[in-house]
């Protein structure tokens, strides 16, 4: 794919890369018809099922954007990575991991069963709902806004702007997600929650309702790729060890029941959300290519048509294609 | 740790590394008392609980060996990685993955339950017993020796010598592992096995009984690190894509119920066995250090005293220490 | 035991029976020390662990009362039988059984897991919490008081007095039972609830908090024994078919995880509650004895010290003894 | 139904009963089309799907036979009741119940999962396969024929003839039932089996392959109804307590996943088998009717077309109809 005769770090090389990504976004956009947009709340249901966009931001400043990159969407489960990071920064990694394990689970993301079978009934990891709700309870603060302020500030430093909640999404999630309330009460009974349940769930639903774009996700991914340091400002935003645990979790548990297949076929840490977003992280790679992104990059994808596992159907295919061609796999 | 003033690629640097590893092997050997040797068959029960050895072989030829490196031990579950690789080479990756998934599971390695709950009842991955037995059935050949010949040949090419079965271990495993027979009959009923069950189990027990040393494991790890190409001969022994899926599986499912924690805290693909062995793989890393092993290396560890999850208790601690100090994590 | 020389239907026979029961109540009261009083709410925790009382009311009017028969206690799970009966009377048996199955389950009474594993996710039976909460939602009425009015009226007709709620128990249950809220939200998500969840749970907690005595339970049992007809007034209070399904449910699922053992060793329909009460029903029996109770009777027992399964430890032993001696088993 | 003007204990009454049963056998025979014959072995697959026969034998000697009463069929799971009885007679009830519980389970008859989840991993009851295989191992004797001799002798005393194994069925079962071998090895590993596994399974498959007719089942039912005493010879064949536990088990667990519904709607102890047989027991009933069978009777049914739960589809409907009309329910 990447021709040896083109130095991809030149302007001409960048044009070449842009054309390449554009072609494949066009190609996979046609396959969005095989998926289905999430329909449990109106806002998600009304997303354009044929939308597909990608943003790739390299450590050296190279940016490739293609397709529907201007659409805003709610971050949904991708925010679980962020709330976990902030909880670890506030309470310490070991304190958090006493309350939430970091093991993958064969059960689905909204399972209560795994809590009932296992001893102790500890949530398996922060990326399933039971774990993410537990994490929300660990955030400092008495109100959901207080709890989320550090997360907003972290995002502001990463993105350069303060993220906003999609109030319609938030209200819909809060008012319809009975399974999450079930999980919350279960955790409360078992003693895992450190805050009032309604505040905890409010916090959880709010951070899931943050509006983002593929550029935002790519910037978050880039900071994670760079071990928590912002590559533009060199400011350390996330401790290296916490960033690494977060990336490890994304690789082992980030793509719902297809996490193992994504790790095998794509091979990079990623977290998807029900709105169709995917946050992917490429740590610096040693490869024979002269591709700029091998110094490390973040990738944001949006494609609201989902496959059976709840991941963006075209987004996964696009990522798999690019990762294989550019040899991005960790392995 | 690794001093900037020492060029670790020189002879003096190598001495420095050797001393460093020796120190930490000594240190962690004292913690073997906290673990317990597997006792379900006599051979494992009679292992020296305080043994600890490590071998690290870098792509550039650097070798560090420390502790009890001369002991032979049965490869046990580590062989599941190899039988999976050979099955994929013989039958094709997609054929094998139609019969065995590559998803991590929250249940234990010898669970039948996960087959019963899930639809379809496909084994979760090739590193749990149900998956490994299914894989054994997929190997070409009418007898267990025929089935294993390609695996022996692959190992001979990697190691330079033909591996041998520990007959006592093989006979003990074959005659005592009733749970594996239970799993085998379950799979047979569900239609997953493509060979006679007794041949399939014979094959499985035989490859688990292969004798290895930490050097052998390190060499296997090195070939996997190098995407299946032997670094000395440049001979491609395993197709790159299959090697990558194998490494991905090791990272997501290789360390029993502690796989997620190992990925988070150590961050390299590894597979452990009940005899106390660990096979670890370090793909080439981009790091600020001048450590020779960052060009890629394989690591073999042996420490028969196990923790509750069934992993070498001192081996994990030693790997974690070294990986953190040398910055080996994939993430 | 029951001597052929004594006609137990005479006054002298009745004295004989009274002495007999008194002796065994005294005997088993000494074994209350082996059990533990429920402690999850203060009211239950403060019950006298050594209390034991029984009331047996025969169809022919014979009454034997012994031990601590004057104590009031909350009816707890025993009320699940009553709410099921009233729901069936209001909505029809087939309508109710479309929403709640009548199958025993190997999982514990407050399990959510069984809802998650099974397809469809229908509650197993009306005597586990998920089933009882579903039943509460089916009762007619917009408030919990409206929903419970028919149940109060039924009890008033059976007992001759209107039952009262123990407000302290109700408030404690309502404010502490997070697992029941978890179950409630799970059911809500799955579409099993036909009323507002908070009204449904209020209804459930209220009927569990009704105060009763062993005489009350014995009278309820007597009416069930008599296929729903009050033996004093001949008034049909419960349709025969509904009464029979209720008795069948008590036999197969009434004594928590010891239901099968109770059916095997005692052999009569019974339902226990966490306060230590047991409601037992003896349908008319054909036996060689001249015991008045073989024409049918109801039995109420109270003994707050519980065994591991959550049943009155002395109560079960007393019932087993009497049932075996008097040959009360259905089988 | 049963007219007061006809004394059903007279010859004319008996004719009336015969006509009545004939009519309903004809009626329900037409509904056999809704079911499906078991097809996992040839012998069962070749059964006539439209066959339906019933035999009812009363304690007073009244016999009603109707439909396809002459067909022989393999007893299948119904034999689990008999092997349990014989094991209890040989080893004592309490010894057997230490190894097999008597609790109903919400999982299916051939589940291994319930062994894996529960602590201790004891089989739930003798009527699921794991329990029945454990029971087979408890029977005295070194060979399967030695183990089964007492069961054959018991049946010979009940039936007046020695039962015979259908060798074709036995061989098919033995050679195809991989799930039962899986269960057997699981139990072996867990330490529940007291005999060699192959002997245990041979024993199990043999007693499932015994040939019976509906008359045979009715006679077995009659002896159980009569608390283990043969009504013709007055010989005590089964201790009363063991007979009662057996009947209790049939009521709570005898009809696969429809046991609770059968108890609710029919209300008599019954055990079905995959060949389409049902053994039902009516203990003496106190009812207002003058029906001879209310003194106690045994019922045998055969109808090989099965419903989804694996019970004879027409057989259940016929039993339900008769039980409701004749008021046979225990409750």
PDB file of C-alpha atoms in Angstrom, chain A residues 39-286:
ATOM      1  CA  UNK A  39     -32.802   2.692  18.912  1.00  0.00           C
ATOM      2  CA  UNK A  40     -33.395   2.648  22.655  1.00  0.00           C
ATOM      3  CA  UNK A  41     -33.472   6.447  22.876  1.00  0.00           C
ATOM      4  CA  UNK A  42     -34.713   8.899  20.214  1.00  0.00           C
ATOM      5  CA  UNK A  43     -31.461  10.804  19.792  1.00  0.00           C
ATOM      6  CA  UNK A  44     -29.497   7.699  18.843  1.00  0.00           C
ATOM      7  CA  UNK A  45     -32.325   6.398  16.685  1.00  0.00           C
ATOM      8  CA  UNK A  46     -32.262   9.547  14.592  1.00  0.00           C
ATOM      9  CA  UNK A  47     -28.567   9.308  13.719  1.00  0.00           C
ATOM     10  CA  UNK A  48     -27.761   8.965  10.018  1.00  0.00           C
ATOM     11  CA  UNK A  49     -27.098   5.229   9.585  1.00  0.00           C
ATOM     12  CA  UNK A  50     -24.834   5.851   6.588  1.00  0.00           C
ATOM     13  CA  UNK A  51     -22.548   8.301   8.322  1.00  0.00           C
ATOM     14  CA  UNK A  52     -18.872   7.353   8.589  1.00  0.00           C
ATOM     15  CA  UNK A  53     -15.993   9.564   9.603  1.00  0.00           C
ATOM     16  CA  UNK A  54     -12.449   9.187  10.856  1.00  0.00           C
ATOM     17  CA  UNK A  55      -9.790  11.425  12.319  1.00  0.00           C
ATOM     18  CA  UNK A  56      -6.182  10.348  12.806  1.00  0.00           C
ATOM     19  CA  UNK A  57      -3.801  12.611  14.684  1.00  0.00           C
ATOM     20  CA  UNK A  58      -0.136  11.685  14.818  1.00  0.00           C
ATOM     21  CA  UNK A  59       2.361  12.635  17.486  1.00  0.00           C
ATOM     22  CA  UNK A  60       4.306  14.623  14.942  1.00  0.00           C
ATOM     23  CA  UNK A  61       1.262  16.744  14.140  1.00  0.00           C
ATOM     24  CA  UNK A  62       0.114  14.922  11.005  1.00  0.00           C
ATOM     25  CA  UNK A  63      -3.688  14.936  10.792  1.00  0.00           C
ATOM     26  CA  UNK A  64      -5.833  12.958   8.390  1.00  0.00           C
ATOM     27  CA  UNK A  65      -9.557  13.590   8.489  1.00  0.00           C
ATOM     28  CA  UNK A  66     -12.027  11.916   6.191  1.00  0.00           C
ATOM     29  CA  UNK A  67     -15.763  11.428   5.764  1.00  0.00           C
ATOM     30  CA  UNK A  68     -18.325  12.784   8.239  1.00  0.00           C
ATOM     31  CA  UNK A  69     -15.887  14.383  10.624  1.00  0.00           C
ATOM     32  CA  UNK A  70     -18.045  17.316  11.684  1.00  0.00           C
ATOM     33  CA  UNK A  71     -20.860  15.360  13.302  1.00  0.00           C
ATOM     34  CA  UNK A  72     -21.245  15.541  17.054  1.00  0.00           C
ATOM     35  CA  UNK A  73     -22.315  12.425  18.910  1.00  0.00           C
ATOM     36  CA  UNK A  74     -22.598  11.323  22.527  1.00  0.00           C
ATOM     37  CA  UNK A  75     -19.489   9.600  23.793  1.00  0.00           C
ATOM     38  CA  UNK A  76     -21.426   6.822  25.586  1.00  0.00           C
ATOM     39  CA  UNK A  77     -19.338   3.889  26.873  1.00  0.00           C
ATOM     40  CA  UNK A  78     -16.103   5.401  25.624  1.00  0.00           C
ATOM     41  CA  UNK A  79     -16.373   7.729  28.629  1.00  0.00           C
ATOM     42  CA  UNK A  80     -15.868   4.733  30.931  1.00  0.00           C
ATOM     43  CA  UNK A  81     -12.182   4.879  30.068  1.00  0.00           C
ATOM     44  CA  UNK A  82     -12.066   8.510  31.161  1.00  0.00           C
ATOM     45  CA  UNK A  83     -13.997   8.113  34.407  1.00  0.00           C
ATOM     46  CA  UNK A  84     -11.740   5.193  35.301  1.00  0.00           C
ATOM     47  CA  UNK A  85      -8.665   7.314  34.655  1.00  0.00           C
ATOM     48  CA  UNK A  86      -9.961  10.210  36.744  1.00  0.00           C
ATOM     49  CA  UNK A  87     -10.988   7.892  39.599  1.00  0.00           C
ATOM     50  CA  UNK A  88      -7.488   6.385  39.617  1.00  0.00           C
ATOM     51  CA  UNK A  89      -5.945   9.845  39.611  1.00  0.00           C
ATOM     52  CA  UNK A  90      -8.113  10.879  42.572  1.00  0.00           C
ATOM     53  CA  UNK A  91      -8.148   7.724  44.657  1.00  0.00           C
ATOM     54  CA  UNK A  92      -5.059   5.854  43.549  1.00  0.00           C
ATOM     55  CA  UNK A  93      -4.899   2.864  41.238  1.00  0.00           C
ATOM     56  CA  UNK A  94      -4.718   0.278  43.994  1.00  0.00           C
ATOM     57  CA  UNK A  95      -7.737   1.690  45.838  1.00  0.00           C
ATOM     58  CA  UNK A  96      -9.838   1.603  42.682  1.00  0.00           C
ATOM     59  CA  UNK A  97      -8.696  -1.906  41.759  1.00  0.00           C
ATOM     60  CA  UNK A  98      -9.766  -3.188  45.158  1.00  0.00           C
ATOM     61  CA  UNK A  99     -13.314  -2.287  44.135  1.00  0.00           C
ATOM     62  CA  UNK A 100     -13.239  -3.126  40.437  1.00  0.00           C
ATOM     63  CA  UNK A 101     -11.199  -5.888  38.857  1.00  0.00           C
ATOM     64  CA  UNK A 102      -9.487  -5.564  35.471  1.00  0.00           C
ATOM     65  CA  UNK A 103     -10.393  -8.968  34.085  1.00  0.00           C
ATOM     66  CA  UNK A 104     -12.248  -9.535  30.824  1.00  0.00           C
ATOM     67  CA  UNK A 105     -15.586 -11.303  31.095  1.00  0.00           C
ATOM     68  CA  UNK A 106     -17.345 -13.608  28.711  1.00  0.00           C
ATOM     69  CA  UNK A 107     -20.688 -12.108  29.689  1.00  0.00           C
ATOM     70  CA  UNK A 108     -22.297  -9.094  28.093  1.00  0.00           C
ATOM     71  CA  UNK A 109     -21.680  -5.521  29.197  1.00  0.00           C
ATOM     72  CA  UNK A 110     -24.898  -5.171  31.137  1.00  0.00           C
ATOM     73  CA  UNK A 111     -24.773  -8.519  32.912  1.00  0.00           C
ATOM     74  CA  UNK A 112     -25.695  -8.844  36.555  1.00  0.00           C
ATOM     75  CA  UNK A 113     -25.099 -12.578  36.471  1.00  0.00           C
ATOM     76  CA  UNK A 114     -21.353 -12.302  36.699  1.00  0.00           C
ATOM     77  CA  UNK A 115     -21.809 -10.478  39.998  1.00  0.00           C
ATOM     78  CA  UNK A 116     -24.004 -13.251  41.320  1.00  0.00           C
ATOM     79  CA  UNK A 117     -21.866 -16.232  40.312  1.00  0.00           C
ATOM     80  CA  UNK A 118     -18.445 -15.001  41.269  1.00  0.00           C
ATOM     81  CA  UNK A 119     -16.918 -14.783  44.688  1.00  0.00           C
ATOM     82  CA  UNK A 120     -16.308 -12.072  45.596  1.00  0.00           C
ATOM     83  CA  UNK A 121     -19.064 -10.390  43.644  1.00  0.00           C
ATOM     84  CA  UNK A 122     -16.660  -7.718  42.440  1.00  0.00           C
ATOM     85  CA  UNK A 123     -17.360  -6.102  39.055  1.00  0.00           C
ATOM     86  CA  UNK A 124     -15.119  -7.688  36.435  1.00  0.00           C
ATOM     87  CA  UNK A 125     -13.716  -4.467  34.970  1.00  0.00           C
ATOM     88  CA  UNK A 126     -14.411  -0.725  34.652  1.00  0.00           C
ATOM     89  CA  UNK A 127     -15.689  -1.045  31.081  1.00  0.00           C
ATOM     90  CA  UNK A 128     -18.749  -3.150  31.872  1.00  0.00           C
ATOM     91  CA  UNK A 129     -21.649  -1.211  33.338  1.00  0.00           C
ATOM     92  CA  UNK A 130     -21.332  -2.625  36.849  1.00  0.00           C
ATOM     93  CA  UNK A 131     -17.702  -1.563  36.955  1.00  0.00           C
ATOM     94  CA  UNK A 132     -18.305   1.860  35.447  1.00  0.00           C
ATOM     95  CA  UNK A 133     -21.106   2.609  37.908  1.00  0.00           C
ATOM     96  CA  UNK A 134     -18.844   1.572  40.776  1.00  0.00           C
ATOM     97  CA  UNK A 135     -16.166   3.876  39.393  1.00  0.00           C
ATOM     98  CA  UNK A 136     -18.653   6.774  39.225  1.00  0.00           C
ATOM     99  CA  UNK A 137     -19.336   6.299  42.911  1.00  0.00           C
ATOM    100  CA  UNK A 138     -15.622   6.595  43.665  1.00  0.00           C
ATOM    101  CA  UNK A 139     -15.187  10.009  42.063  1.00  0.00           C
ATOM    102  CA  UNK A 140     -14.740  12.770  44.636  1.00  0.00           C
ATOM    103  CA  UNK A 141     -17.567  15.239  45.111  1.00  0.00           C
ATOM    104  CA  UNK A 142     -21.036  15.418  46.566  1.00  0.00           C
ATOM    105  CA  UNK A 143     -22.951  16.251  43.410  1.00  0.00           C
ATOM    106  CA  UNK A 144     -22.625  14.825  39.942  1.00  0.00           C
ATOM    107  CA  UNK A 145     -21.246  18.138  38.723  1.00  0.00           C
ATOM    108  CA  UNK A 146     -18.611  18.164  41.441  1.00  0.00           C
ATOM    109  CA  UNK A 147     -17.744  14.560  40.629  1.00  0.00           C
ATOM    110  CA  UNK A 148     -17.364  15.312  36.945  1.00  0.00           C
ATOM    111  CA  UNK A 149     -15.510  18.636  37.201  1.00  0.00           C
ATOM    112  CA  UNK A 150     -12.022  16.993  37.146  1.00  0.00           C
ATOM    113  CA  UNK A 151     -13.050  14.922  34.137  1.00  0.00           C
ATOM    114  CA  UNK A 152     -14.245  18.068  32.350  1.00  0.00           C
ATOM    115  CA  UNK A 153     -10.980  19.796  33.220  1.00  0.00           C
ATOM    116  CA  UNK A 154      -8.933  16.869  31.954  1.00  0.00           C
ATOM    117  CA  UNK A 155     -10.850  16.919  28.681  1.00  0.00           C
ATOM    118  CA  UNK A 156     -10.479  20.679  28.423  1.00  0.00           C
ATOM    119  CA  UNK A 157      -6.715  20.295  28.691  1.00  0.00           C
ATOM    120  CA  UNK A 158      -6.682  17.525  26.105  1.00  0.00           C
ATOM    121  CA  UNK A 159      -9.124  19.074  23.639  1.00  0.00           C
ATOM    122  CA  UNK A 160      -8.649  22.766  24.181  1.00  0.00           C
ATOM    123  CA  UNK A 161     -12.335  23.219  24.859  1.00  0.00           C
ATOM    124  CA  UNK A 162     -14.728  22.218  27.581  1.00  0.00           C
ATOM    125  CA  UNK A 163     -16.995  19.341  26.554  1.00  0.00           C
ATOM    126  CA  UNK A 164     -20.760  19.719  26.785  1.00  0.00           C
ATOM    127  CA  UNK A 165     -23.461  17.352  27.823  1.00  0.00           C
ATOM    128  CA  UNK A 166     -26.194  16.550  25.324  1.00  0.00           C
ATOM    129  CA  UNK A 167     -29.080  17.210  27.663  1.00  0.00           C
ATOM    130  CA  UNK A 168     -31.594  15.327  25.563  1.00  0.00           C
ATOM    131  CA  UNK A 169     -29.420  12.228  25.578  1.00  0.00           C
ATOM    132  CA  UNK A 170     -28.770  12.582  29.292  1.00  0.00           C
ATOM    133  CA  UNK A 171     -32.449  12.891  30.160  1.00  0.00           C
ATOM    134  CA  UNK A 172     -33.362   9.943  27.922  1.00  0.00           C
ATOM    135  CA  UNK A 173     -30.656   7.709  29.375  1.00  0.00           C
ATOM    136  CA  UNK A 174     -31.528   8.678  32.913  1.00  0.00           C
ATOM    137  CA  UNK A 175     -35.200   8.041  32.403  1.00  0.00           C
ATOM    138  CA  UNK A 176     -35.033   4.789  30.453  1.00  0.00           C
ATOM    139  CA  UNK A 177     -32.050   2.798  31.571  1.00  0.00           C
ATOM    140  CA  UNK A 178     -33.711   0.529  34.075  1.00  0.00           C
ATOM    141  CA  UNK A 179     -31.058  -2.147  33.737  1.00  0.00           C
ATOM    142  CA  UNK A 180     -28.434   0.302  34.967  1.00  0.00           C
ATOM    143  CA  UNK A 181     -30.604   1.131  37.954  1.00  0.00           C
ATOM    144  CA  UNK A 182     -30.912  -2.605  38.606  1.00  0.00           C
ATOM    145  CA  UNK A 183     -27.140  -2.918  38.500  1.00  0.00           C
ATOM    146  CA  UNK A 184     -26.808   0.114  40.752  1.00  0.00           C
ATOM    147  CA  UNK A 185     -29.097  -1.268  43.443  1.00  0.00           C
ATOM    148  CA  UNK A 186     -27.339  -4.615  43.235  1.00  0.00           C
ATOM    149  CA  UNK A 187     -23.982  -2.944  43.807  1.00  0.00           C
ATOM    150  CA  UNK A 188     -25.451  -0.857  46.612  1.00  0.00           C
ATOM    151  CA  UNK A 189     -26.653  -3.991  48.413  1.00  0.00           C
ATOM    152  CA  UNK A 190     -23.244  -5.594  47.977  1.00  0.00           C
ATOM    153  CA  UNK A 191     -21.500  -2.544  49.402  1.00  0.00           C
ATOM    154  CA  UNK A 192     -19.526  -1.422  46.362  1.00  0.00           C
ATOM    155  CA  UNK A 193     -20.867   2.105  46.073  1.00  0.00           C
ATOM    156  CA  UNK A 194     -19.251   4.962  47.967  1.00  0.00           C
ATOM    157  CA  UNK A 195     -21.759   7.636  46.987  1.00  0.00           C
ATOM    158  CA  UNK A 196     -25.501   8.001  47.027  1.00  0.00           C
ATOM    159  CA  UNK A 197     -26.904   5.813  44.232  1.00  0.00           C
ATOM    160  CA  UNK A 198     -28.894   8.546  42.488  1.00  0.00           C
ATOM    161  CA  UNK A 199     -25.840  10.840  42.417  1.00  0.00           C
ATOM    162  CA  UNK A 200     -23.745   7.923  41.166  1.00  0.00           C
ATOM    163  CA  UNK A 201     -26.130   7.124  38.328  1.00  0.00           C
ATOM    164  CA  UNK A 202     -26.546  10.815  37.485  1.00  0.00           C
ATOM    165  CA  UNK A 203     -22.767  10.999  37.202  1.00  0.00           C
ATOM    166  CA  UNK A 204     -22.648   7.906  35.043  1.00  0.00           C
ATOM    167  CA  UNK A 205     -25.423   9.043  32.702  1.00  0.00           C
ATOM    168  CA  UNK A 206     -23.878  12.518  32.423  1.00  0.00           C
ATOM    169  CA  UNK A 207     -20.428  11.362  31.394  1.00  0.00           C
ATOM    170  CA  UNK A 208     -22.016   9.022  28.859  1.00  0.00           C
ATOM    171  CA  UNK A 209     -23.879  11.980  27.380  1.00  0.00           C
ATOM    172  CA  UNK A 210     -20.877  14.181  26.643  1.00  0.00           C
ATOM    173  CA  UNK A 211     -20.802  15.381  23.066  1.00  0.00           C
ATOM    174  CA  UNK A 212     -17.680  14.660  21.056  1.00  0.00           C
ATOM    175  CA  UNK A 213     -16.403  14.559  17.488  1.00  0.00           C
ATOM    176  CA  UNK A 214     -13.961  12.168  15.872  1.00  0.00           C
ATOM    177  CA  UNK A 215     -11.266  14.847  16.317  1.00  0.00           C
ATOM    178  CA  UNK A 216     -11.936  14.872  20.065  1.00  0.00           C
ATOM    179  CA  UNK A 217     -11.582  11.099  20.236  1.00  0.00           C
ATOM    180  CA  UNK A 218      -8.380  11.202  18.191  1.00  0.00           C
ATOM    181  CA  UNK A 219      -6.877  13.789  20.576  1.00  0.00           C
ATOM    182  CA  UNK A 220      -7.794  11.680  23.609  1.00  0.00           C
ATOM    183  CA  UNK A 221      -6.237   8.682  21.884  1.00  0.00           C
ATOM    184  CA  UNK A 222      -3.101  10.632  21.092  1.00  0.00           C
ATOM    185  CA  UNK A 223      -2.584  11.649  24.722  1.00  0.00           C
ATOM    186  CA  UNK A 224      -3.055   8.017  25.795  1.00  0.00           C
ATOM    187  CA  UNK A 225      -0.620   6.907  23.075  1.00  0.00           C
ATOM    188  CA  UNK A 226       1.866   9.367  24.499  1.00  0.00           C
ATOM    189  CA  UNK A 227       1.582   7.856  27.997  1.00  0.00           C
ATOM    190  CA  UNK A 228      -0.592  10.683  29.278  1.00  0.00           C
ATOM    191  CA  UNK A 229       1.537  13.579  28.145  1.00  0.00           C
ATOM    192  CA  UNK A 230       0.001  16.144  25.797  1.00  0.00           C
ATOM    193  CA  UNK A 231       2.293  16.078  22.721  1.00  0.00           C
ATOM    194  CA  UNK A 232       1.766  19.762  21.926  1.00  0.00           C
ATOM    195  CA  UNK A 233       2.291  21.211  25.393  1.00  0.00           C
ATOM    196  CA  UNK A 234       4.375  18.384  26.898  1.00  0.00           C
ATOM    197  CA  UNK A 235       2.107  18.728  29.938  1.00  0.00           C
ATOM    198  CA  UNK A 236       1.693  15.437  31.823  1.00  0.00           C
ATOM    199  CA  UNK A 237      -2.082  15.068  32.100  1.00  0.00           C
ATOM    200  CA  UNK A 238      -2.419  11.411  33.124  1.00  0.00           C
ATOM    201  CA  UNK A 239       0.173   9.403  35.090  1.00  0.00           C
ATOM    202  CA  UNK A 240       1.901   6.932  32.820  1.00  0.00           C
ATOM    203  CA  UNK A 241       0.933   3.871  34.849  1.00  0.00           C
ATOM    204  CA  UNK A 242      -2.757   4.804  34.804  1.00  0.00           C
ATOM    205  CA  UNK A 243      -2.640   5.489  31.073  1.00  0.00           C
ATOM    206  CA  UNK A 244      -1.136   2.056  30.506  1.00  0.00           C
ATOM    207  CA  UNK A 245      -3.740   0.237  32.584  1.00  0.00           C
ATOM    208  CA  UNK A 246      -6.400   2.132  30.639  1.00  0.00           C
ATOM    209  CA  UNK A 247      -4.911   1.024  27.308  1.00  0.00           C
ATOM    210  CA  UNK A 248      -4.584  -2.548  28.549  1.00  0.00           C
ATOM    211  CA  UNK A 249      -8.258  -2.526  29.557  1.00  0.00           C
ATOM    212  CA  UNK A 250      -9.254  -1.172  26.163  1.00  0.00           C
ATOM    213  CA  UNK A 251      -7.382  -3.985  24.458  1.00  0.00           C
ATOM    214  CA  UNK A 252      -8.769  -6.786  26.609  1.00  0.00           C
ATOM    215  CA  UNK A 253     -12.326  -5.494  27.193  1.00  0.00           C
ATOM    216  CA  UNK A 254     -12.982  -2.441  25.053  1.00  0.00           C
ATOM    217  CA  UNK A 255     -15.046  -3.792  22.190  1.00  0.00           C
ATOM    218  CA  UNK A 256     -17.839  -5.642  24.033  1.00  0.00           C
ATOM    219  CA  UNK A 257     -18.084  -9.353  23.143  1.00  0.00           C
ATOM    220  CA  UNK A 258     -15.825  -8.813  20.138  1.00  0.00           C
ATOM    221  CA  UNK A 259     -12.843  -7.574  22.160  1.00  0.00           C
ATOM    222  CA  UNK A 260     -10.803 -10.720  21.537  1.00  0.00           C
ATOM    223  CA  UNK A 261     -11.511 -10.679  17.820  1.00  0.00           C
ATOM    224  CA  UNK A 262     -10.634  -6.973  17.601  1.00  0.00           C
ATOM    225  CA  UNK A 263      -7.360  -7.611  19.452  1.00  0.00           C
ATOM    226  CA  UNK A 264      -6.578 -10.512  17.110  1.00  0.00           C
ATOM    227  CA  UNK A 265      -7.473  -8.831  13.838  1.00  0.00           C
ATOM    228  CA  UNK A 266      -6.743  -5.161  14.546  1.00  0.00           C
ATOM    229  CA  UNK A 267      -4.475  -5.348  17.550  1.00  0.00           C
ATOM    230  CA  UNK A 268      -4.718  -1.865  19.039  1.00  0.00           C
ATOM    231  CA  UNK A 269      -6.407  -0.625  22.236  1.00  0.00           C
ATOM    232  CA  UNK A 270      -9.882   0.679  21.415  1.00  0.00           C
ATOM    233  CA  UNK A 271     -13.161   1.446  23.115  1.00  0.00           C
ATOM    234  CA  UNK A 272     -16.481   1.699  21.356  1.00  0.00           C
ATOM    235  CA  UNK A 273     -19.805   3.245  22.335  1.00  0.00           C
ATOM    236  CA  UNK A 274     -23.393   2.561  21.375  1.00  0.00           C
ATOM    237  CA  UNK A 275     -23.624   5.841  19.492  1.00  0.00           C
ATOM    238  CA  UNK A 276     -21.156   4.442  16.966  1.00  0.00           C
ATOM    239  CA  UNK A 277     -17.978   6.096  18.152  1.00  0.00           C
ATOM    240  CA  UNK A 278     -14.649   4.331  18.558  1.00  0.00           C
ATOM    241  CA  UNK A 279     -11.616   5.673  20.388  1.00  0.00           C
ATOM    242  CA  UNK A 280      -8.408   3.942  19.269  1.00  0.00           C
ATOM    243  CA  UNK A 281      -4.848   4.336  20.451  1.00  0.00           C
ATOM    244  CA  UNK A 282      -1.661   3.470  18.590  1.00  0.00           C
ATOM    245  CA  UNK A 283       1.416   3.475  20.834  1.00  0.00           C
ATOM    246  CA  UNK A 284       4.715   4.147  19.031  1.00  0.00           C
ATOM    247  CA  UNK A 285       5.519   1.190  16.775  1.00  0.00           C
ATOM    248  CA  UNK A 286       8.763  -0.149  15.361  1.00  0.00           C
TER     249      UNK A 286
END
